[in-house]
Amino acid sequence: MKGVLPVNARPVAAIAGVGEAGIGIHPDRTALQIQAEAAVRAIADAGLEPGDIDGVTATKGGDLLPGDRPALEIAEYLGLCPVFTDSTLAGGASPVIQIQHAVAAIAAGVCETVLITYASTQASRRQRHLGGHAAPEDHLVRQFDGPWGLPMPIGPAALAAARHMHRYGTRPEDLAAVAVSGRQWAMRNPGALRRDPLSVADVLASPYICEPLHRLDICLVTDGAGAVVVRRWDRVPPGRRVSVVGFGEAHSHGSILGAAELTETPAARSGRQAFRMAGCGPRDIDLLQLYDAFTILPIVLLENLGFCASGDGGPLVSSGATGPGGQLPMNTQGGGLSHCHPGIYGIFLVIEAVRQLRGEAGDRQVRAEQALCQASGGGAFGGSQATLILRKG
Amino acid sequence: MTPSLESLLSNPDSAPFWRAVQEERLVLQRCARCRAWRYYPRQVCPHCLAAEYQWEEAEGRGEVYSITTVHRAPAGFDLPAPYQVALVDLVAGVRVLGTVDPGSVLRIGDPVRVHFRQTSTGVRLPVFARES
């Protein structure tokens, strides 16, 4: 049946705790260490004991090794024996998809309290070991997206940006405005790694990597870990509770060769599902947390989710609407462009949304009752999308 | 990143495609049931799931759907940056990714033709050039 969770019924689950660790470049720490540290912080933030956790999820990106079982690995490290696990691999969207799967499992009654984790030390490992894990020579898709000299994942994003500029007249200044907006918020976040002032001119003056993307159109490369505890709603005390009121996932392609139209991601489908479940629409959202691995991505997501018409995303951001003082605050922690980006950013979108809805965001606090988190991922520019709508209380 | 011939011939889904490329021929799979062309090659039709198909000579003409100029080449690629990489819609109705011939400077919408270049490893690869 469509929509197991009835519109506007009492929520099934809430976010009870969040935690982060290891954000920066820390060659002396391992991914498991910072993953465990973030998990312990989230469990403590929820006011819970390890014995309360009966579900565990984790994902990996470029760190993934043959034989890895991400959820089982962190469960054992922490001494947990879950009755629900998820190691979904969908790139940057994975942590938000895992949160959704956890809520569905809670709704089915198979578990009550799920720990969602992510960690990577890709940045400091790259400094020690050049290159990542090469695909075997008979990997089918690599044979068709690999031999042409297109850097990954930047290349597909550049192709999407070029297509968007061609279709709608989006300007380089509009892309740069996304980076500037995030930096303005990051300057109010002591936890952000990039906090020096940034102008549109600065972004355009940074060297081209893949046209039209300049270096400052592209997210940071850092280490970092994040964790979230999702619990059955009636077991979370109301004081700092953040309810999950709507969600959806949708997938359109894995490689750049499978994308039908680069400016139209499945965020439109995942968003429609989430809004239907929540019984609301874009005008009911006070805070946006949109994946910003590349400046073009939030522009495309604003359009695909219905916050503006197709083609109007660039002018919307250039108007200042998403920055401090604007009517659509976006990525108030600084996003992947200024806060951190350990390969996968999805979990940090949720952590910031929770802090804002609880009123724990300090100098960057906005007035928000409902937040929308949009995590993008998959193989090539936005082929996997996950929408999560959170409500205060 | 520039593959060896042995590696390109190592997957049974794609070996016929790459073998034809070494002969400077462009062949694509065509579904025997619904007649759709498909790319990248695979055993199953992504439109109707039929298993039956033929390899057919494809017309190497198309139009640039999107394009980027790469300024930082990935490790192991045999051409020096800057060069262009394009997504091209072939007339057969499939979209392919490929390097642009260093002698061409292309934009979205430009008509292109598939040619073949010999890489530093001796392997032939398709490359796009402006259709004159």
Coordinates of C-alpha atoms in Angstrom, one line a residue, chain A residues 137-141 143-152 155 158-163 166 207-212 215 255-263, chain B residues 1 3-4 6-11 13-14 17-18 39-42 65-72 74 77 83 85 87 95-99 108 117 125-126:
Chain A
E137 CA 40.1 -4.5 -15.5
D138 CA 36.9 -6.3 -16.4
H139 CA 34.6 -3.9 -14.5
L140 CA 31.9 -3.2 -17.0
V141 CA 31.0 0.3 -16.2
Q143 CA 35.4 0.4 -19.2
F144 CA 32.8 2.9 -20.5
D145 CA 33.3 5.9 -18.1
G146 CA 36.9 5.4 -17.4
P147 CA 39.1 5.6 -20.5
W148 CA 38.2 9.2 -21.6
G149 CA 40.2 11.3 -19.1
L150 CA 37.1 12.5 -17.2
P151 CA 38.0 13.0 -13.5
M152 CA 35.5 11.4 -11.0
G155 CA 33.5 15.4 -14.2
A158 CA 30.9 19.7 -14.5
L159 CA 28.8 18.2 -17.3
A160 CA 25.7 18.8 -15.3
A161 CA 26.7 22.5 -14.7
A162 CA 27.4 23.0 -18.4
R163 CA 24.1 21.5 -19.3
H166 CA 23.1 25.9 -21.6
P207 CA 41.7 27.7 -11.0
Y208 CA 39.4 25.6 -13.3
I209 CA 39.4 21.9 -12.5
C210 CA 36.7 20.8 -15.0
E211 CA 34.9 23.7 -16.7
P212 CA 32.7 25.4 -15.6
R215 CA 38.4 24.7 -7.4
S255 CA 26.9 6.0 -13.9
I256 CA 26.9 9.1 -16.0
L257 CA 25.8 7.0 -19.0
G258 CA 22.5 6.2 -17.3
A259 CA 21.4 9.8 -16.6
A260 CA 18.5 10.9 -18.8
E261 CA 18.7 14.7 -18.2
L262 CA 21.5 15.9 -15.9
T263 CA 19.5 18.8 -14.6
Chain B
M1 CA 43.5 5.1 -16.8
P3 CA 43.4 0.8 -20.6
S4 CA 45.3 -2.1 -22.1
E6 CA 43.8 -7.2 -22.7
S7 CA 41.7 -5.4 -20.1
L8 CA 39.2 -4.2 -22.6
L9 CA 38.7 -7.7 -24.0
S10 CA 38.3 -9.3 -20.5
N11 CA 34.6 -8.8 -20.0
D13 CA 29.6 -8.1 -22.3
S14 CA 31.9 -5.6 -23.9
F17 CA 32.5 -3.7 -28.8
W18 CA 36.2 -3.2 -28.1
Y39 CA 24.9 1.3 -24.6
Y40 CA 26.9 0.3 -22.6
P41 CA 26.6 -3.3 -23.8
R42 CA 24.9 -5.8 -21.6
Y65 CA 24.7 16.9 -25.2
S66 CA 27.2 18.3 -22.7
I67 CA 30.9 19.0 -22.6
T68 CA 33.6 20.0 -20.2
T69 CA 37.2 21.1 -20.6
V70 CA 39.4 19.2 -18.2
H71 CA 42.3 21.1 -16.7
R72 CA 43.6 18.4 -14.3
P74 CA 43.4 11.9 -14.0
F77 CA 45.6 9.3 -18.9
Y83 CA 41.3 18.7 -23.4
V85 CA 35.3 15.3 -22.7
L87 CA 28.5 13.4 -23.6
R95 CA 24.4 8.6 -25.2
V96 CA 28.1 8.0 -25.1
L97 CA 31.0 9.5 -23.2
G98 CA 34.3 10.2 -24.9
T99 CA 37.3 12.3 -25.3
I108 CA 26.8 21.9 -26.7
R117 CA 42.7 7.4 -32.1
L125 CA 39.8 4.3 -28.6
P126 CA 36.8 6.2 -30.1

